[in-house]
PDB file of C-alpha atoms in Angstrom:
ATOM      1  CA  MET A1478      -8.894  -1.805  30.256  1.00 77.00           C
ATOM      2  CA  PRO A1479     -10.406  -0.197  27.123  1.00 87.00           C
ATOM      3  CA  THR A1480      -8.618   0.590  23.897  1.00 81.00           C
ATOM      4  CA  LEU A1481      -8.960   4.331  23.330  1.00 80.00           C
ATOM      5  CA  GLY A1482      -8.303   4.545  19.599  1.00 85.00           C
ATOM      6  CA  LEU A1483      -5.623   4.264  16.963  1.00 88.00           C
ATOM      7  CA  ASP A1484      -2.490   6.146  17.997  1.00 92.00           C
ATOM      8  CA  HIS A1485      -0.327   5.993  14.864  1.00 94.00           C
ATOM      9  CA  TYR A1486       1.033   3.710  12.193  1.00 93.00           C
ATOM     10  CA  ASN A1487       4.609   3.326  11.034  1.00 93.00           C
ATOM     11  CA  LEU A1488       6.031   2.985   7.535  1.00 92.00           C
ATOM     12  CA  ARG A1489       9.628   1.792   7.170  1.00 90.00           C
ATOM     13  CA  ALA A1490      11.548   2.510   3.990  1.00 89.00           C
ATOM     14  CA  PRO A1491      14.984   3.377   2.630  1.00 90.00           C
ATOM     15  CA  ARG A1492      15.764   7.090   2.917  1.00 90.00           C
ATOM     16  CA  PRO A1493      14.926   8.038  -0.734  1.00 92.00           C
ATOM     17  CA  VAL A1494      11.531   6.322  -0.501  1.00 92.00           C
ATOM     18  CA  MET A1495      10.964   7.868   2.922  1.00 94.00           C
ATOM     19  CA  ALA A1496      11.583  11.318   1.414  1.00 96.00           C
ATOM     20  CA  ALA A1497       8.932  10.636  -1.236  1.00 96.00           C
ATOM     21  CA  LEU A1498       6.519   9.385   1.449  1.00 96.00           C
ATOM     22  CA  ARG A1499       7.123  12.472   3.587  1.00 97.00           C
ATOM     23  CA  ALA A1500       6.439  14.761   0.619  1.00 97.00           C
ATOM     24  CA  PHE A1501       3.257  12.866  -0.302  1.00 96.00           C
ATOM     25  CA  TYR A1502       1.794  12.811   3.200  1.00 97.00           C
ATOM     26  CA  CYS A1503       2.643  16.483   3.815  1.00 97.00           C
ATOM     27  CA  GLU A1504       1.931  18.001   0.393  1.00 95.00           C
ATOM     28  CA  VAL A1505      -0.994  15.825  -0.711  1.00 95.00           C
ATOM     29  CA  VAL A1506      -2.611  14.433   2.444  1.00 95.00           C
ATOM     30  CA  GLY A1507      -1.940  17.604   4.465  1.00 96.00           C
ATOM     31  CA  LEU A1508      -0.121  16.181   7.480  1.00 97.00           C
ATOM     32  CA  THR A1509       2.559  18.354   9.067  1.00 98.00           C
ATOM     33  CA  GLU A1510       5.969  17.337  10.319  1.00 98.00           C
ATOM     34  CA  GLY A1511       6.396  17.787  14.042  1.00 98.00           C
ATOM     35  CA  PRO A1512       8.509  16.856  17.037  1.00 97.00           C
ATOM     36  CA  ARG A1513      10.155  13.443  17.132  1.00 97.00           C
ATOM     37  CA  PRO A1514      12.163  12.010  20.021  1.00 95.00           C
ATOM     38  CA  PRO A1515      15.907  11.537  19.447  1.00 93.00           C
ATOM     39  CA  LEU A1516      15.550   7.933  18.354  1.00 92.00           C
ATOM     40  CA  GLU A1517      18.469   5.901  16.998  1.00 88.00           C
ATOM     41  CA  SER A1518      16.974   5.611  13.517  1.00 88.00           C
ATOM     42  CA  PHE A1519      16.419   8.476  11.078  1.00 93.00           C
ATOM     43  CA  GLY A1520      12.816   9.403  10.487  1.00 96.00           C
ATOM     44  CA  HIS A1521       9.914  11.814  10.632  1.00 97.00           C
ATOM     45  CA  TRP A1522       6.752  12.056  12.703  1.00 97.00           C
ATOM     46  CA  LEU A1523       3.801  13.466  10.782  1.00 97.00           C
ATOM     47  CA  TYR A1524       0.884  15.034  12.595  1.00 97.00           C
ATOM     48  CA  ALA A1525      -2.833  15.598  12.079  1.00 96.00           C
ATOM     49  CA  GLY A1526      -3.434  18.474  14.463  1.00 95.00           C
ATOM     50  CA  ALA A1527      -1.739  17.638  17.777  1.00 95.00           C
ATOM     51  CA  GLN A1528      -1.555  13.868  17.130  1.00 95.00           C
ATOM     52  CA  ALA A1529       1.456  12.179  15.515  1.00 97.00           C
ATOM     53  CA  VAL A1530      -0.504   9.775  13.297  1.00 96.00           C
ATOM     54  CA  LEU A1531       2.241   8.560  10.948  1.00 96.00           C
ATOM     55  CA  HIS A1532       5.810   7.641  11.822  1.00 96.00           C
ATOM     56  CA  LEU A1533       8.271   7.285   8.958  1.00 96.00           C
ATOM     57  CA  SER A1534      11.360   5.271   9.867  1.00 94.00           C
ATOM     58  CA  GLU A1535      14.432   4.509   7.820  1.00 92.00           C
ATOM     59  CA  THR A1536      15.160   0.834   7.303  1.00 87.00           C
ATOM     60  CA  ARG A1537      18.217  -0.316   9.241  1.00 80.00           C
ATOM     61  CA  SER A1538      21.530  -1.040   7.545  1.00 76.00           C
ATOM     62  CA  GLY A1539      21.247  -4.357   5.732  1.00 74.00           C
ATOM     63  CA  GLU A1540      17.496  -4.550   6.335  1.00 72.00           C
ATOM     64  CA  ALA A1541      15.302  -4.876   3.295  1.00 69.00           C
ATOM     65  CA  ALA A1542      11.854  -3.345   3.522  1.00 61.00           C
ATOM     66  CA  PRO A1543       9.420  -6.233   3.265  1.00 62.00           C
ATOM     67  CA  ALA A1544       7.210  -6.333   0.205  1.00 64.00           C
ATOM     68  CA  PRO A1545       3.614  -5.393   0.970  1.00 61.00           C
ATOM     69  CA  ALA A1546       1.877  -8.548   2.084  1.00 61.00           C
ATOM     70  CA  GLY A1547      -0.894  -9.751   4.287  1.00 69.00           C
ATOM     71  CA  ASN A1548      -4.263  -8.110   4.569  1.00 80.00           C
ATOM     72  CA  PHE A1549      -3.358  -4.422   4.931  1.00 82.00           C
ATOM     73  CA  ASP A1550      -5.438  -2.453   2.461  1.00 86.00           C
ATOM     74  CA  HIS A1551      -5.262   1.221   3.413  1.00 91.00           C
ATOM     75  CA  ALA A1552      -5.021   3.900   6.083  1.00 93.00           C
ATOM     76  CA  ALA A1553      -7.925   6.368   6.250  1.00 94.00           C
ATOM     77  CA  PHE A1554      -7.878  10.043   7.200  1.00 95.00           C
ATOM     78  CA  ALA A1555     -10.826  12.238   8.190  1.00 95.00           C
ATOM     79  CA  CYS A1556     -10.629  15.345   5.992  1.00 95.00           C
ATOM     80  CA  ARG A1557     -12.360  18.592   5.074  1.00 95.00           C
ATOM     81  CA  GLY A1558     -12.055  20.514   1.805  1.00 96.00           C
ATOM     82  CA  ARG A1559     -12.650  17.895  -0.863  1.00 96.00           C
ATOM     83  CA  ALA A1560     -12.169  20.265  -3.814  1.00 96.00           C
ATOM     84  CA  GLU A1561      -8.757  21.354  -2.510  1.00 95.00           C
ATOM     85  CA  PHE A1562      -7.691  17.739  -1.987  1.00 95.00           C
ATOM     86  CA  GLU A1563      -8.758  16.762  -5.502  1.00 96.00           C
ATOM     87  CA  ALA A1564      -6.868  19.746  -6.914  1.00 96.00           C
ATOM     88  CA  ARG A1565      -3.708  18.704  -5.012  1.00 94.00           C
ATOM     89  CA  LEU A1566      -4.016  15.116  -6.222  1.00 96.00           C
ATOM     90  CA  ALA A1567      -4.414  16.301  -9.821  1.00 96.00           C
ATOM     91  CA  GLN A1568      -1.540  18.783  -9.491  1.00 94.00           C
ATOM     92  CA  GLN A1569       0.758  16.036  -8.157  1.00 93.00           C
ATOM     93  CA  GLY A1570      -0.388  13.582 -10.848  1.00 95.00           C
ATOM     94  CA  VAL A1571      -1.729  11.110  -8.276  1.00 96.00           C
ATOM     95  CA  PRO A1572      -4.411   8.808  -9.725  1.00 97.00           C
ATOM     96  CA  TYR A1573      -7.466   8.446  -7.503  1.00 98.00           C
ATOM     97  CA  ARG A1574     -11.047   7.277  -7.474  1.00 97.00           C
ATOM     98  CA  VAL A1575     -14.068   8.668  -5.660  1.00 97.00           C
ATOM     99  CA  ALA A1576     -16.784   6.634  -3.935  1.00 97.00           C
ATOM    100  CA  ARG A1577     -19.749   7.347  -1.658  1.00 96.00           C
ATOM    101  CA  VAL A1578     -20.636   5.437   1.471  1.00 95.00           C
ATOM    102  CA  PRO A1579     -24.139   3.987   1.081  1.00 95.00           C
ATOM    103  CA  GLY A1580     -26.518   5.337   3.670  1.00 94.00           C
ATOM    104  CA  SER A1581     -24.328   8.102   5.110  1.00 94.00           C
ATOM    105  CA  GLY A1582     -23.373   9.756   1.807  1.00 94.00           C
ATOM    106  CA  GLU A1583     -19.837  10.363   3.012  1.00 96.00           C
ATOM    107  CA  VAL A1584     -17.327  10.795   0.198  1.00 96.00           C
ATOM    108  CA  GLN A1585     -14.189   8.673  -0.036  1.00 97.00           C
ATOM    109  CA  ILE A1586     -11.164   9.351  -2.198  1.00 97.00           C
ATOM    110  CA  PHE A1587      -8.847   6.375  -2.693  1.00 97.00           C
ATOM    111  CA  CYS A1588      -5.255   6.623  -3.922  1.00 97.00           C
ATOM    112  CA  ARG A1589      -1.815   5.122  -3.304  1.00 95.00           C
ATOM    113  CA  ASP A1590       1.257   6.674  -1.735  1.00 95.00           C
ATOM    114  CA  PRO A1591       4.686   6.517  -3.460  1.00 94.00           C
ATOM    115  CA  ALA A1592       5.409   3.125  -1.834  1.00 90.00           C
ATOM    116  CA  GLY A1593       2.108   1.655  -3.047  1.00 90.00           C
ATOM    117  CA  ASN A1594       0.246   1.765   0.273  1.00 91.00           C
ATOM    118  CA  GLY A1595      -3.490   2.423   0.062  1.00 93.00           C
ATOM    119  CA  VAL A1596      -4.736   5.796   1.313  1.00 96.00           C
ATOM    120  CA  GLU A1597      -8.367   6.789   1.905  1.00 95.00           C
ATOM    121  CA  LEU A1598      -9.438  10.400   2.410  1.00 96.00           C
ATOM    122  CA  ASN A1599     -12.903  10.710   3.995  1.00 95.00           C
ATOM    123  CA  PHE A1600     -15.159  13.753   3.610  1.00 96.00           C
ATOM    124  CA  PRO A1601     -18.568  14.515   5.116  1.00 96.00           C
ATOM    125  CA  ALA A1602     -21.658  14.048   2.941  1.00 95.00           C
ATOM    126  CA  ALA A1603     -22.046  17.820   2.720  1.00 94.00           C
ATOM    127  CA  GLU A1604     -18.942  17.855   0.473  1.00 93.00           C
ATOM    128  CA  ALA A1605     -20.458  15.484  -2.076  1.00 87.00           C
TER     129      ALA A1605
END
């Protein structure tokens, strides 16, 4: 009974925040909006290739989105085209920092989405 990998993660937010999250993850991170089942709540499914990796769901009536808590630090995405990503981040005015993974030389770009969640963009060492 093995675990095969991470399927997706879900961010819940009021509709205006969800719109900002959708724009960030599509325009900056490069995910694309794709098919979503006819669920009761409003939302978007964002894809990396054929995989829906991020579900955005509207908070229910009367439900307050919980403040970020616990140990969640960031979600990481495997990427290509570091220069293009850095240009998009700069164009959108998104602050970020760059780091290298010791040993492998992979490049990491760290930033935050409009709701304050940590985002890591990973690039192969060849893009250093």
